[in-house]
Amino acid sequence: MKMANVELGSGDGASSSKEATQLYAGRTKIYPKEAHGRFRTTKWIVMAVTLGIYYLLPWIRWDRGPYLPDQAVLIDLPARRFYFFFLEIWPQEFYYITGLLVLAALALFLITSVAGRVWCGYTCPQTVWTDLMIAVERFWQGDRNSRLRLDKHPWAFETVWKKGATHLTWLAIAVATGGAWVFYFADAPTLAKQLVTFSAPAAAYFFIGLFTLSTYVLGGIAREQVCIYMCPWPRIQGAMFDRDSLLISYRSWRGEPHGPHKTGQSWEGRGDCIDCHQCVAVCPAGIDIRDGAQLECIQCALCIDACDEIMDKVGRPRGLIAYDTIRNLDAGAKDAEPLRLWRPRVLLYAGAIALVSIIMIVALAMRPVLEVNVLHDRNPLYVKLSDGGVRNGYEVKLLNKQYVPRAFKIGVSGLTGASVQMVGHEGGVVPVPPDQLQAVKLYITLDKAGVRALPEQATPFQLVVTDIATGTSTEHGATFQGPPKPEARR
Amino acid sequence: MANKEPKTSEEVGTTGHEWDGIEEWNNPLPKWWLYVFYACIVWAIGYWIVYPAWPTASTYTKGFFGYSQRGQVSDDVAASQAEKAVFRDKIADSDLEAIKADPELLNFALAGGQAAFGDNCAPCHGRGAQGAFGYPNLRDDAWLWGGSLEAIHQTIQHGIRSEDSATRMSMMPAFGKLGMLNREQVSDTAEYVMSLSGNEDDAEAAARGKEIFATNCAACHGPDGGGNQALGAPDLTDELWLYGGDKDTVVETITNARAGMMPAWSGRLDPATIKELAIYVHSLGGGQ
């Protein structure tokens, strides 16, 4: 550090040096070296699982009977339904999705406060696809040194075909990614056929193009730039770490003072870090973890794998770089302080997750298979009839949330002498198609005696909706409006 | 963590800007960021050329595609009308009962009828068809000219006392104004008419009025005051009054007579819309 000061500080001052006029920095290309170890293996498994879910989920079938789509996960925009295995969500039930998103956010907070940027390091789509793209690059162009050599070398046939193959494979992956996306919005086998025969809707091709482009650019080319410059999450999550969070850390109390080490040399009076720079070489963000926690670090743990390998080679214990808490680092020893997992913030997040989960489960378990909305006509509130009777109009909406067609009878209780009349359903039976809404115009008429007997100007009563097949009935509150009562008129 | 020294201005470099000893350090943005900015500028220029953008003295630049929001709206309207045309053709070709029996057509007709009602009928009959003083309530069960689908359809087509040659016409004489009945007679008749629905104040006057009614009114309103839909003569025995059932109003009606007017809608609205209106009005609860 001192040396750098001298170099830059010399001459006529930094403000007029050539570097100082450079307002925009070109990207320093990063050549991540392949790591080997338990975290790298974990990342391969996570990649296989997450990509597997993404690409294959739309192809899983789920039998919902003859009237409904049999795709397990389907966002049916034209019909305004969202199918998720056993769950089916109508537009007005979107709070289930809100609940899922709240749960996902709380889970993210919980895992972040316990173990740092686990999301960033292992499961974030940007990480997963970037990792895949780097693996492709490594497959065609070789590992770090080979890629460095290839880029330093003047353009030659070797450069062209190796880079060309890399980019073609990237594009293929990008197309597959964009392609998988559209299958979530339509029946996958049908759409696949349409896509191949070029008869699919234009929107499908548009979104495939869009996601192909974004996967190729963000995953293949932009990589860590997305995490450093575009993603807001690194800025937020710092607030979730505390002194007891397990973060990927360089144990400087053990590593310093660092420096090259020759075989046979004594380890007395020096640190375990031999300055091999393997942790830097494997880092997909191109940083040095020995500089401490930093925004660019996505905590993917590859430096742990790289360092452990070196420690094994030089015969020092593993864990110079490891998941550790700031409390332990400050104490200057491994496991100096007991791990405090149940801190208030962890308890708070876990409690909130439990609460939202319970609310969700209860709401789902109590989700009615028939929903009835009764809307009283407001204009006019009531109609006087020639014999002195009164008629009220209602708009009744029956939402059949079962996968079979059903039929309902609508009756009245709590209103003596009322007769019910329905527009378009003279038989008094309302059929409702499976998974559909049926609106009915309903008129309830009271004769003169019935009107006189009304206790109030607005009398509450119950609309009884009976399922004809099962005989089960539900009651739904409504009001009957009559003319003002004589005492009210005064 | 390694105890790394904080960076210094010499290390980072400055842009050369300094105010009161505060220096602006040079932490350059990534270059692609700059290129994205340039790309946006190029995009914006392209957008100006391709889409309508710049005002000129009397008009504006039209763009390559000739795109306009107004054009888009009229395209959408045309597309929606083409979609509706299938149903409207079916409605134009079917008779009223057949439309009512077909749930799909019925729903379409009710929706179309409601819209047409709001545009054409609501000013007189009210948004909810509840009527007003002198304008019949279309939701109740009393009909001057009949409440069947067919009768409603005919009324909408040809109107009441309109210029249409097939319009329905009736005329109540202005008994008082023309001197056919004197004041007492009008008053007595009013008492009798009110007694038909059980609302008279003076039974004696009503008894006198009964005879006047039999001579002057029964021809149209019927001997028992039950009305005649063929003539558009209101039923005087029910509890509904178009102009009001209190003494003053009834006297006023007998003295000066009433003759509401409804325009004929054939020629103004196409036959399918008129059918939709008839079905909608019939569905409001009073249809017979």
Short mmCIF file of N, CA and C in Angstrom, two decimals, chain B residues 6 79 102 114 120 122 134 158 163 178 186 237 245 262 267 283:
data_model
loop_
_atom_site.label_atom_id
_atom_site.label_comp_id
_atom_site.label_asym_id
_atom_site.label_seq_id
_atom_site.Cartn_x
_atom_site.Cartn_y
_atom_site.Cartn_z
N PRO B 6 -7.79 2.31 4.60
CA PRO B 6 -8.72 2.97 3.70
C PRO B 6 -7.97 3.58 2.52
N ALA B 79 -62.90 -4.10 -34.80
CA ALA B 79 -62.68 -5.51 -34.49
C ALA B 79 -63.75 -6.01 -33.53
N ASP B 102 -82.49 -19.11 -26.00
CA ASP B 102 -81.08 -19.47 -26.19
C ASP B 102 -80.23 -18.70 -25.17
N GLN B 114 -79.06 -3.41 -22.37
CA GLN B 114 -78.76 -2.51 -21.26
C GLN B 114 -77.98 -1.29 -21.74
N ASN B 120 -80.35 5.54 -24.98
CA ASN B 120 -81.53 6.07 -25.65
C ASN B 120 -82.74 6.25 -24.76
N ALA B 122 -82.83 6.00 -21.10
CA ALA B 122 -82.64 6.46 -19.72
C ALA B 122 -83.02 7.92 -19.51
N GLY B 134 -94.99 10.91 -15.11
CA GLY B 134 -95.39 10.93 -16.51
C GLY B 134 -94.61 9.97 -17.40
N HIS B 158 -92.41 1.56 -32.88
CA HIS B 158 -93.26 2.59 -33.46
C HIS B 158 -93.57 3.74 -32.53
N GLU B 163 -94.50 10.25 -34.83
CA GLU B 163 -94.79 10.54 -36.24
C GLU B 163 -94.89 9.27 -37.07
N LEU B 178 -112.63 21.28 -22.08
CA LEU B 178 -113.54 21.37 -23.22
C LEU B 178 -114.99 21.62 -22.77
N VAL B 186 -116.28 16.92 -12.41
CA VAL B 186 -114.88 16.47 -12.45
C VAL B 186 -114.46 15.99 -11.07
N THR B 237 -107.75 0.71 -11.39
CA THR B 237 -108.03 0.01 -10.13
C THR B 237 -106.76 -0.39 -9.40
N GLY B 245 -101.91 9.75 -7.73
CA GLY B 245 -103.26 9.29 -7.40
C GLY B 245 -103.93 10.15 -6.36
N MET B 262 -93.85 9.00 -26.89
CA MET B 262 -92.58 8.29 -26.98
C MET B 262 -92.19 8.20 -28.44
N GLY B 267 -85.71 2.91 -37.52
CA GLY B 267 -85.17 4.00 -38.31
C GLY B 267 -84.05 4.71 -37.57
N SER B 283 -87.04 -8.18 -19.37
CA SER B 283 -86.35 -8.90 -18.29
C SER B 283 -86.28 -8.10 -17.00
#
